[in-house]
Coordinates of C-alpha atoms in Angstrom, one line a residue:
M49 CA -4.0 -8.0 30.3
I50 CA -6.0 -4.4 30.8
F51 CA -4.1 -1.4 30.4
L52 CA -4.5 1.5 31.9
I53 CA -5.1 4.3 29.5
N54 CA -4.4 8.2 30.6
F55 CA -3.9 10.8 28.8
F56 CA -1.5 14.2 30.4
R57 CA -2.1 17.4 28.8
R58 CA -0.1 20.8 29.5
I59 CA -1.1 23.3 27.9
T60 CA 1.1 26.8 28.8
Y61 CA -1.0 29.3 27.1
F62 CA -4.1 31.3 27.6
I63 CA -7.3 30.5 25.7
P64 CA -9.1 33.8 24.9
S65 CA -12.1 33.9 24.9
L66 CA -14.6 32.3 22.1
H67 CA -17.7 34.6 20.3
L68 CA -18.6 31.8 17.9
F69 CA -21.9 30.9 15.4
I70 CA -23.8 28.6 16.7
M71 CA -25.5 26.1 13.5
Y72 CA -29.1 24.8 13.9
K73 CA -30.5 21.5 12.9
F74 CA -34.3 20.9 13.0
Y75 CA -36.4 18.8 12.0
V76 CA -40.4 19.2 10.7
V77 CA -42.9 17.5 13.0
R78 CA -47.0 18.0 11.6
G79 CA -48.8 20.3 10.7
I80 CA -52.0 21.7 12.5
N81 CA -54.9 22.5 11.1
L82 CA -53.9 23.3 7.6
P83 CA -55.5 25.1 5.0
S84 CA -58.0 23.4 2.2
A85 CA -57.0 23.6 -1.2
D86 CA -58.9 20.7 -2.4
L87 CA -62.4 20.4 -3.1
N88 CA -62.7 17.7 -1.2
G89 CA -61.9 19.4 1.7
K90 CA -58.7 18.3 2.2
S91 CA -55.3 19.6 0.9
D92 CA -51.7 16.9 -0.1
P93 CA -49.4 19.0 2.3
F94 CA -45.9 18.9 1.6
V95 CA -42.8 21.5 3.3
K96 CA -39.7 23.4 1.7
V97 CA -37.4 24.4 3.7
Y98 CA -35.8 27.2 3.4
A99 CA -32.4 29.4 5.9
K100 CA -32.1 33.0 5.1
T101 CA -28.0 34.2 6.1
A102 CA -27.3 37.7 5.3
A103 CA -25.9 37.3 2.4
D104 CA -28.7 34.9 0.6
T105 CA -31.9 32.2 0.9
F106 CA -30.7 29.0 0.6
Y107 CA -33.0 25.5 -0.3
L108 CA -32.3 22.6 2.5
G109 CA -34.7 20.2 1.2
K110 CA -38.6 19.1 1.7
T111 CA -40.9 16.4 3.5
D112 CA -42.9 14.0 2.3
V113 CA -46.2 14.8 1.0
I114 CA -49.4 13.5 2.6
K115 CA -52.0 13.0 1.3
K116 CA -56.3 14.0 2.1
T117 CA -55.7 15.7 5.6
L118 CA -55.5 18.5 7.2
N119 CA -53.4 17.4 10.5
P120 CA -50.3 15.7 8.6
V121 CA -47.9 13.8 10.3
W122 CA -44.3 14.3 8.8
D123 CA -41.2 13.9 11.5
S124 CA -42.5 11.9 14.8
E125 CA -40.0 10.0 15.1
L126 CA -37.5 13.8 14.1
S127 CA -35.4 11.4 11.5
K128 CA -35.0 13.6 8.9
G129 CA -33.3 16.6 10.0
Y130 CA -32.4 19.9 7.9
V131 CA -28.8 21.5 9.7
C132 CA -27.9 24.4 8.1
Y133 CA -23.7 24.9 8.0
S134 CA -24.5 28.4 7.9
P135 CA -23.0 29.9 10.9
L136 CA -24.3 33.2 9.7
L137 CA -28.0 31.6 9.5
K138 CA -30.9 34.3 10.4
E139 CA -33.9 32.9 9.1
I140 CA -35.8 29.8 9.2
K141 CA -38.0 30.1 6.5
L142 CA -40.5 27.3 6.4
V143 CA -42.9 27.7 3.4
V144 CA -46.3 24.2 2.9
Y145 CA -47.8 23.7 -0.3
D146 CA -50.6 21.0 -1.6
K147 CA -49.2 18.5 -4.0
D148 CA -50.8 19.6 -8.1
L149 CA -50.3 17.5 -10.9
I150 CA -50.0 21.1 -12.4
K151 CA -48.6 23.7 -10.3
N152 CA -48.3 22.9 -6.0
D153 CA -50.7 25.7 -4.1
K154 CA -48.7 27.7 -1.1
L155 CA -50.4 27.4 1.6
G156 CA -48.9 29.6 3.9
T157 CA -44.9 30.1 5.6
V158 CA -43.7 30.1 8.8
K159 CA -40.8 32.0 9.6
I160 CA -38.3 31.2 12.7
D161 CA -35.8 33.4 14.1
P162 CA -32.7 31.0 16.2
Q163 CA -32.2 34.3 18.3
Y164 CA -36.0 34.2 19.2
T165 CA -35.7 34.3 22.9
Q166 CA -39.0 31.9 23.7
I167 CA -37.8 28.7 21.4
N168 CA -37.4 25.6 23.4
F169 CA -34.8 24.0 21.8
G170 CA -34.5 20.0 22.3
Q171 CA -38.2 20.3 21.8
N172 CA -41.9 20.2 20.2
Q173 CA -42.3 23.8 19.2
S174 CA -45.9 24.8 17.1
F175 CA -45.3 27.9 15.5
P176 CA -48.4 30.2 13.2
L177 CA -48.6 29.2 10.1
K178 CA -48.6 33.2 7.5
T179 CA -52.1 32.2 5.1
K180 CA -54.1 34.2 3.0
R181 CA -56.5 31.4 3.5
S182 CA -59.7 30.7 5.9
C183 CA -59.2 27.1 8.0
K184 CA -62.1 26.6 10.0
G185 CA -60.2 24.1 12.4
G186 CA -58.6 26.5 14.2
E187 CA -55.3 28.3 14.2
P188 CA -52.6 26.4 11.5
M189 CA -50.0 25.7 13.3
I190 CA -46.1 24.0 11.8
E191 CA -45.2 22.4 14.5
V192 CA -40.8 21.4 14.6
N193 CA -38.8 21.1 16.3
I194 CA -34.9 22.8 17.1
Q195 CA -32.1 22.2 17.8
R196 CA -28.5 23.7 18.7
Y197 CA -26.4 22.1 17.0
W198 CA -23.1 23.6 17.7
D199 CA -23.4 25.6 20.7
P200 CA -19.4 27.3 21.5
S201 CA -21.6 28.6 23.8
Q202 CA -22.0 26.2 25.7
F203 CA -18.3 24.1 25.9
T204 CA -16.3 25.0 29.2
P205 CA -12.6 26.2 29.2
Y206 CA -10.0 23.7 28.7
D207 CA -8.3 23.4 32.1
K208 CA -12.2 23.2 33.9
F209 CA -12.8 19.3 33.1
P210 CA -11.2 17.1 35.1
V211 CA -7.7 15.5 33.7
G212 CA -7.9 12.1 32.4
F213 CA -11.7 11.9 30.9
C214 CA -11.2 13.0 27.4
K215 CA -12.2 10.5 24.3
R216 CA -10.5 12.4 21.4
I217 CA -10.4 15.7 20.4
G218 CA -11.7 17.2 17.4
F219 CA -11.0 20.0 14.6
M220 CA -14.1 22.4 12.6
L221 CA -13.4 24.8 10.6
E222 CA -14.7 28.4 10.4
F223 CA -15.4 30.6 7.2
N224 CA -16.0 34.2 7.1
P225 CA -16.8 34.7 4.2
P226 CA -19.0 31.8 4.0
L227 CA -17.9 29.5 1.4
P228 CA -19.5 29.6 -1.5
P229 CA -22.1 26.6 -2.8
G230 CA -21.1 22.8 -3.9
V231 CA -19.7 19.5 -2.6
R232 CA -16.6 20.2 -1.8
N233 CA -14.7 17.9 0.7
S234 CA -12.4 18.2 4.1
N235 CA -10.7 21.4 3.8
I236 CA -8.4 20.1 7.1
S237 CA -5.6 17.2 7.4
F238 CA -3.0 16.3 9.4
L239 CA 0.9 16.1 8.9
A240 CA 2.2 13.1 11.2
F241 CA 5.9 12.8 12.7
D242 CA 7.5 9.5 13.9
K243 CA 10.3 10.6 15.3
E244 CA 11.8 7.1 15.6
D245 CA 12.1 6.8 12.3
G246 CA 14.1 9.1 10.7
G247 CA 10.7 11.8 11.2
L248 CA 8.9 10.2 8.6
A249 CA 6.6 11.5 7.4
R250 CA 2.4 10.9 6.5
R251 CA 0.1 13.0 5.6
L252 CA -3.2 11.6 7.3
P253 CA -5.9 11.4 6.2
H254 CA -6.4 12.4 2.4
I255 CA -9.1 11.4 1.1
S256 CA -12.2 11.9 2.5
N257 CA -15.0 9.7 4.8
F258 CA -11.3 8.2 5.9
N259 CA -10.1 6.6 9.4
D260 CA -6.7 6.0 9.4
K261 CA -5.1 5.1 12.7
G262 CA -7.7 7.2 15.1
I263 CA -7.6 10.1 12.6
K264 CA -11.3 10.4 10.8
I265 CA -12.8 12.8 8.8
K266 CA -16.2 12.6 8.6
S267 CA -16.3 14.3 4.4
P268 CA -20.0 15.1 3.2
V269 CA -20.3 14.3 -0.4
V270 CA -23.6 16.2 -0.1
Q271 CA -24.6 19.3 -1.9
F272 CA -23.9 22.7 0.8
G273 CA -25.1 26.0 0.8
P274 CA -23.5 29.2 1.5
S275 CA -21.3 27.0 4.1
G276 CA -18.7 29.3 7.1
W277 CA -18.3 25.4 8.4
S278 CA -16.5 23.0 7.2
P279 CA -16.5 19.1 8.6
I280 CA -15.4 18.3 12.3
A281 CA -12.1 16.3 12.0
S282 CA -11.3 13.6 15.1
I283 CA -8.3 12.6 16.9
N284 CA -9.5 9.5 19.0
F285 CA -6.0 8.9 21.7
E286 CA -7.2 5.1 22.0
K287 CA -6.9 4.1 18.1
L288 CA -3.9 6.5 17.7
D289 CA 0.0 4.9 16.6
T290 CA 1.2 3.8 19.7
H291 CA 2.9 0.4 20.9
F292 CA 2.7 -0.9 23.7
L293 CA 6.8 -1.1 25.7
T294 CA 8.4 1.0 23.2
D295 CA 9.4 4.4 23.2
I296 CA 7.8 5.5 20.3
Q297 CA 7.4 9.1 19.7
F298 CA 4.4 10.9 17.3
Y299 CA 4.1 14.4 16.8
Y300 CA 0.9 16.0 14.6
L301 CA 0.1 19.5 13.3
P302 CA -2.4 20.4 11.1
I303 CA -2.6 22.2 7.9
V304 CA -5.5 24.1 6.2
Q305 CA -6.0 23.6 2.9
V306 CA -7.9 25.8 0.6
E307 CA -8.5 26.5 -2.5
N308 CA -9.6 30.6 -4.0
Y309 CA -10.8 31.5 -1.4
Q310 CA -9.7 35.4 0.1
G311 CA -11.0 35.3 4.1
T312 CA -10.5 34.3 7.2
V313 CA -10.5 31.1 7.7
R314 CA -10.9 29.7 11.8
L315 CA -9.3 26.4 13.4
I316 CA -11.1 25.6 16.0
C317 CA -9.9 22.6 18.1
F318 CA -12.6 21.3 21.0
A319 CA -12.0 18.3 23.3
M320 CA -14.9 15.8 24.1
H321 CA -14.9 13.6 27.4
N322 CA -15.8 10.2 27.8
Q323 CA -18.9 10.8 30.2
N324 CA -21.7 12.7 29.4
Q325 CA -21.8 15.0 32.4
F326 CA -18.8 17.3 30.9
P327 CA -19.4 19.4 28.5
I328 CA -16.8 20.0 25.5
S329 CA -14.2 22.1 26.0
I330 CA -12.5 24.1 23.6
I331 CA -8.6 24.0 23.4
Y332 CA -8.0 26.7 21.1
Y333 CA -8.5 28.5 18.5
D334 CA -6.6 29.6 15.2
D335 CA -7.3 33.0 12.7
L336 CA -5.9 31.8 9.2
P337 CA -6.1 34.6 6.7
F338 CA -6.5 32.9 3.2
N339 CA -5.0 35.3 -0.3
G340 CA -6.2 33.1 -2.9
S341 CA -5.0 29.1 -2.8
D342 CA -2.3 28.2 -0.1
I343 CA -2.2 25.5 3.3
V344 CA -1.4 26.9 5.9
S345 CA -0.4 25.1 9.3
S346 CA -2.2 25.5 13.0
T347 CA 0.2 27.7 15.4
R348 CA -0.2 23.7 17.3
A349 CA 1.4 21.0 16.7
F350 CA 0.8 18.3 19.5
H351 CA 3.3 15.3 20.4
L352 CA 1.2 11.6 21.3
K353 CA 4.0 9.1 23.0
N354 CA 4.0 6.3 26.3
G355 CA 5.3 8.4 29.1
Q356 CA 5.5 5.2 31.0
K357 CA 6.3 2.0 29.7
L358 CA 4.3 -0.5 33.0
L359 CA 1.0 1.6 32.5
N360 CA 1.4 2.4 28.9
L361 CA 0.6 6.3 29.9
T362 CA -0.4 8.4 27.3
I363 CA 0.9 12.2 27.2
L364 CA -0.8 14.6 24.8
E365 CA 0.6 17.8 24.5
F366 CA 0.6 21.0 22.4
E367 CA 3.6 23.4 21.8
Q368 CA 2.3 26.8 20.0
R369 CA 4.6 27.1 16.2
P370 CA 4.2 30.1 13.8
I371 CA 1.8 29.7 11.1
A372 CA 3.4 28.1 8.1
R373 CA 2.8 28.3 4.9
S374 CA 3.4 25.9 1.9
S375 CA 2.8 28.6 -1.1
E376 CA 6.5 30.1 0.3
Y377 CA 8.2 26.8 -0.8
P378 CA 9.0 25.5 -4.1
S379 CA 6.8 22.6 -3.4
F380 CA 4.5 20.7 -1.0
Y381 CA 7.5 18.6 0.0
E382 CA 10.2 21.2 1.1
F383 CA 7.2 22.4 3.0
A384 CA 6.6 18.9 4.6
N385 CA 10.0 18.9 5.1
R386 CA 9.8 21.8 6.3
M387 CA 7.7 21.2 8.7
K388 CA 9.4 18.2 10.4
E389 CA 11.8 19.5 11.3
T390 CA 10.8 22.2 12.4
I391 CA 8.7 19.9 15.0
L392 CA 10.8 16.9 15.9
P393 CA 13.3 17.3 19.2
P394 CA 16.9 18.5 18.3
D395 CA 18.3 15.4 18.7
T396 CA 15.6 13.6 15.7
Q397 CA 18.0 11.6 13.2
F398 CA 16.3 12.7 10.2
F399 CA 16.3 11.3 6.8
R400 CA 15.9 14.1 3.9
R401 CA 13.0 12.1 1.6
L402 CA 10.3 12.6 -0.2
E403 CA 7.4 11.6 2.1
L404 CA 4.6 10.0 -0.6
D405 CA 0.9 9.2 -0.1
V406 CA -1.4 7.0 -1.9
D407 CA -3.0 10.4 -4.0
K408 CA 0.5 11.3 -4.9
S409 CA 2.8 10.7 -8.1
L410 CA 6.3 12.2 -8.8
T411 CA 9.0 10.8 -11.3
L412 CA 13.0 10.2 -10.3
N413 CA 14.7 13.1 -12.2
F414 CA 11.9 14.9 -9.7
A415 CA 13.2 13.2 -6.8
S416 CA 17.1 13.4 -8.0
Q417 CA 16.3 17.0 -7.9
F418 CA 14.8 17.4 -4.4
H419 CA 17.5 15.1 -2.9
G420 CA 20.6 17.0 -5.2
R421 CA 21.9 14.0 -6.1
P422 CA 21.6 11.7 -9.5
I423 CA 18.9 9.2 -10.3
P424 CA 19.7 5.8 -9.1
R425 CA 20.7 2.7 -11.2
N426 CA 19.7 0.4 -8.5
L427 CA 17.1 1.0 -6.5
V428 CA 15.4 -0.7 -3.4
L429 CA 12.4 -1.1 -3.0
Y430 CA 10.9 -2.0 0.8
Y431 CA 7.7 -3.2 1.3
D432 CA 8.0 -2.5 5.8
W433 CA 3.7 -4.1 5.9
Q434 CA 2.4 -3.8 9.3
S435 CA -0.6 -5.9 9.1
T436 CA 0.0 -9.1 8.5
P437 CA 0.7 -11.0 10.7
G438 CA 0.4 -15.1 10.9
H439 CA -0.1 -14.5 7.7
P440 CA 2.4 -15.9 5.0
L441 CA 2.6 -13.2 2.2
D442 CA 5.1 -13.0 -1.2
C443 CA 6.4 -9.9 -2.2
G444 CA 6.8 -10.4 -6.5
V445 CA 7.3 -7.9 -9.4
Q446 CA 6.4 -7.7 -12.9
V447 CA 7.6 -5.8 -15.9
F448 CA 5.4 -5.3 -19.1
D449 CA 6.7 -4.0 -22.2
I450 CA 4.1 -1.3 -24.1
N451 CA 1.0 -3.3 -24.4
F452 CA 1.5 -4.7 -21.5
K453 CA 3.0 -8.0 -22.1
S454 CA 5.1 -9.4 -19.8
L455 CA 8.5 -9.4 -19.6
G456 CA 9.2 -10.9 -16.7
H457 CA 9.2 -11.8 -12.9
C458 CA 10.9 -12.3 -10.1
H459 CA 9.1 -13.2 -6.2
Y460 CA 9.7 -15.1 -3.6
H461 CA 10.2 -18.0 -4.3
E462 CA 12.0 -17.3 -8.0
P463 CA 13.9 -14.4 -6.0
E464 CA 15.8 -13.6 -9.5
A465 CA 15.2 -12.7 -13.0
M466 CA 15.7 -11.1 -15.9
N467 CA 20.0 -11.3 -15.6
G468 CA 19.6 -10.7 -12.5
C469 CA 17.9 -7.8 -12.7
L470 CA 15.3 -8.4 -10.5
K471 CA 15.9 -10.0 -7.1
C472 CA 13.7 -10.9 -3.8
L473 CA 14.7 -11.2 -1.1
V474 CA 14.0 -11.5 3.4
D475 CA 15.9 -8.9 5.2
K476 CA 16.1 -11.6 8.5
N477 CA 18.2 -8.8 10.1
R478 CA 14.6 -6.0 10.5
Y479 CA 17.3 -3.6 10.1
Y480 CA 14.9 -1.4 8.1
D481 CA 12.3 -2.7 10.6
K482 CA 11.4 -2.5 13.7
F483 CA 8.3 -4.2 14.5
K484 CA 8.5 -7.1 12.8
Y485 CA 10.4 -10.0 11.6
E486 CA 10.7 -10.3 8.4
T487 CA 10.7 -7.3 6.0
L488 CA 10.8 -7.6 2.0
Y489 CA 13.0 -5.9 -0.8
V490 CA 13.1 -6.6 -3.7
P491 CA 16.2 -5.2 -5.5
I492 CA 15.5 -3.6 -9.2
K493 CA 18.6 -3.0 -11.3
L494 CA 16.1 -0.1 -13.6
F495 CA 18.6 1.1 -16.5
D496 CA 19.6 -2.1 -17.1
L497 CA 16.2 -3.5 -17.9
P498 CA 15.8 -4.7 -21.5
P499 CA 15.4 -1.3 -23.9
E500 CA 10.9 -2.6 -24.7
A501 CA 10.5 -2.4 -20.8
R502 CA 7.6 0.3 -20.5
F503 CA 6.4 -0.4 -16.5
V504 CA 7.3 -2.6 -13.4
S505 CA 4.5 -3.6 -11.1
L506 CA 4.6 -4.2 -7.6
A507 CA 2.5 -6.8 -5.3
L508 CA 2.1 -8.3 -2.0
A509 CA -0.3 -11.2 -2.1
G510 CA -1.0 -14.7 0.3
Y511 CA 0.3 -18.2 -1.0
D512 CA -2.9 -19.5 -0.9
N513 CA -7.1 -17.3 -2.1
N514 CA -7.9 -16.9 1.6
P515 CA -8.1 -13.2 2.5
W516 CA -6.0 -11.7 4.8
P517 CA -7.3 -9.0 7.0
L518 CA -5.5 -5.3 5.5
K519 CA -5.7 -3.7 8.1
H520 CA -4.1 -0.2 8.3
G521 CA -1.0 -1.1 5.8
G522 CA 2.8 -0.1 5.8
Y523 CA 5.8 1.7 4.6
F524 CA 7.2 1.1 0.8
R525 CA 10.6 2.9 0.2
I526 CA 13.0 3.9 -1.7
Y527 CA 16.7 3.0 -1.9
D528 CA 19.3 3.9 -4.6
D529 CA 22.5 1.5 -4.0
N530 CA 24.3 3.4 -1.5
K531 CA 20.9 3.1 1.1
F532 CA 20.1 6.9 0.7
E533 CA 16.5 6.6 1.4
F534 CA 15.2 9.0 -1.8
M535 CA 11.4 8.4 -1.5
N536 CA 8.7 7.0 1.3
M537 CA 5.4 6.2 0.1
T538 CA 2.3 5.0 2.8
A539 CA -0.2 2.4 1.6
R540 CA -3.1 2.1 4.0
Y541 CA -6.3 0.5 3.0
K542 CA -9.1 -1.5 5.7
G543 CA -10.7 -4.2 4.8
D544 CA -10.1 -8.4 3.5
V545 CA -8.0 -8.6 0.4
T546 CA -5.6 -11.7 -1.6
G547 CA -3.4 -9.1 -2.8
V548 CA -2.8 -5.8 -3.3
N549 CA -0.6 -4.0 -5.6
I550 CA 1.1 -1.0 -3.9
C551 CA 3.4 0.7 -6.2
V552 CA 3.6 0.9 -10.7
L553 CA 7.5 2.5 -12.5
W554 CA 6.4 3.4 -16.1
K555 CA 9.2 4.5 -18.0
M556 CA 7.5 7.7 -20.0
D557 CA 8.1 8.7 -23.5
N558 CA 11.2 10.9 -21.8
G559 CA 12.8 8.2 -20.1
D560 CA 12.8 9.4 -17.3
W561 CA 10.1 6.7 -14.9
A562 CA 7.5 8.0 -13.1
V563 CA 7.1 6.8 -9.7
L564 CA 2.6 5.9 -9.2
P565 CA 1.7 4.6 -6.1
M566 CA -1.9 3.1 -6.6
L567 CA -3.4 1.4 -4.0
K568 CA -5.1 -1.3 -5.7
K569 CA -6.3 -4.7 -3.8
F570 CA -7.8 -8.0 -5.4
V571 CA -10.0 -10.7 -3.6
H572 CA -9.8 -13.5 -5.6
K573 CA -11.2 -16.7 -5.8
G574 CA -9.6 -20.3 -8.2
S575 CA -7.9 -23.0 -8.5
D576 CA -4.0 -20.5 -9.1
S577 CA -2.4 -19.1 -5.3
G578 CA 0.3 -17.0 -5.0
L579 CA 1.1 -14.0 -7.1
Q580 CA 0.1 -15.6 -10.5
P581 CA -3.3 -14.2 -10.4
H582 CA -2.7 -10.8 -9.1
F583 CA -0.2 -10.3 -11.9
K584 CA -3.0 -11.1 -14.4
L585 CA -5.3 -9.1 -12.7
M586 CA -2.6 -6.3 -12.3
R587 CA -2.0 -6.4 -16.2
E588 CA -5.8 -5.5 -16.9
F589 CA -6.3 -3.7 -14.7
L590 CA -3.9 -1.2 -16.3
K591 CA -4.8 -1.9 -19.8
N592 CA -8.3 -1.2 -19.5
S593 CA -8.3 1.3 -17.0
S594 CA -7.9 5.3 -17.5
Y595 CA -5.8 4.7 -15.0
L596 CA -2.2 5.7 -16.4
R597 CA -3.5 8.4 -19.1
E598 CA -5.0 10.0 -15.9
M599 CA -1.6 9.8 -14.0
A600 CA 0.0 11.0 -17.6
A601 CA -1.7 14.7 -17.3
I602 CA -0.9 14.5 -14.1
M603 CA 3.6 14.2 -14.5
N604 CA 3.4 17.0 -17.3
Q605 CA 4.1 19.0 -14.0
Y606 CA 6.8 17.9 -13.6

């Protein structure tokens, strides 16, 4: 069956004209009639590429060396592009050298102003080489191809393109002044709130080059020059968290995080279309001032929901809101929960809980202070796993001492261990999960464990060793004994696994328990099945890695 998917939008505010900078991508194609630097009348030419801004000149890269020629062809296929990530570009500078064993000889220089009106963008074009050397074959030239890599002047206003042709929306950041050079990740992420699940909050994604349920942030790991831009984040409507014949409603809030930055960050939101005849369209932009390290929210949150069950029509609405800063709250958890309360509609039944991602850790003492409740003596750990239909799974818990010797374990086939301190049960009523047939959960009498218990490892595995697809992951929740939700963690991974560790509880020297969300996949072969091989692999990982030492440093903040 083919479902008709349309995207409706409602913008209730005026979008002002944008005066944004342009980024350029250029290719060094070939050299023509270059001067000779060797006794044989030839050269071994190559080109170094520089970009000049108002403040500095920085190196972008170089071409290959082409030996013994005055007419080198470096990139006829346009396969090696040089992108200047600074919107403050004033000049492209090409310096041509002759490769030599002792010292490279300079053959000449080409300087190109990108604002030069006679540039034929997207076409090969030759520029004269300024040189002090004589050339016998004619005027020396360098042929390049310059393209507008990001040109907001070519964008159309949001209300000028036909409804229904928008495939995804994108986000980009412009920094003024530019960021310093260096390796860095993207500064943008999203808070996602689920109205139907007590305001379940997630930060998506929080890993570079990560694609999570339709939200993708492409974050390069190369060395940047001084840059006024961040990589693009995009949201693919067709892959977002919507379910046919449900009333699930999701709300998303873009947030920008920058460390030690003084200046203004412009968040640009634009629409990309299914058909090439419709150019990119600006939806809105925010100018977000920064004065140091902070996390700042966008002035627009967008609402995604299924509006018509029979046609599965996805409705996207933007709503204006004030800027919020995490520095104004005691912790990021307080900030995220406050955003949830201001964005979700008043009829939402909120669960007050700590929302964790795979790279967040905290202690039970911190959680108890956050909630204003005593530390629960009996925890209930729920596995709301969403990505394994048709694959019989087993959940299990293993307890280790300080030397990682196993003190006991339980799983589906051995549902009770350690004098009732560990249990493994299945919820047939689907009380905690609306979308699966079963929910696995493990009650743990944490304070009744033997004194030597230091680590509690929780895993999920198949009954055999055949890999199963872990496409999205799921939620891992901690309740106390009276059903108050204490915290929530999200574990996500793409790929095939035979098992995965989800969380480690660690009893620290001060007696407090640290909750360490840790998504560690396992793929193994052999005669052993069930959780035993995964327990063994988990034990070896914890025993031999530096993970716990790293976590100990993090836990010192609590």
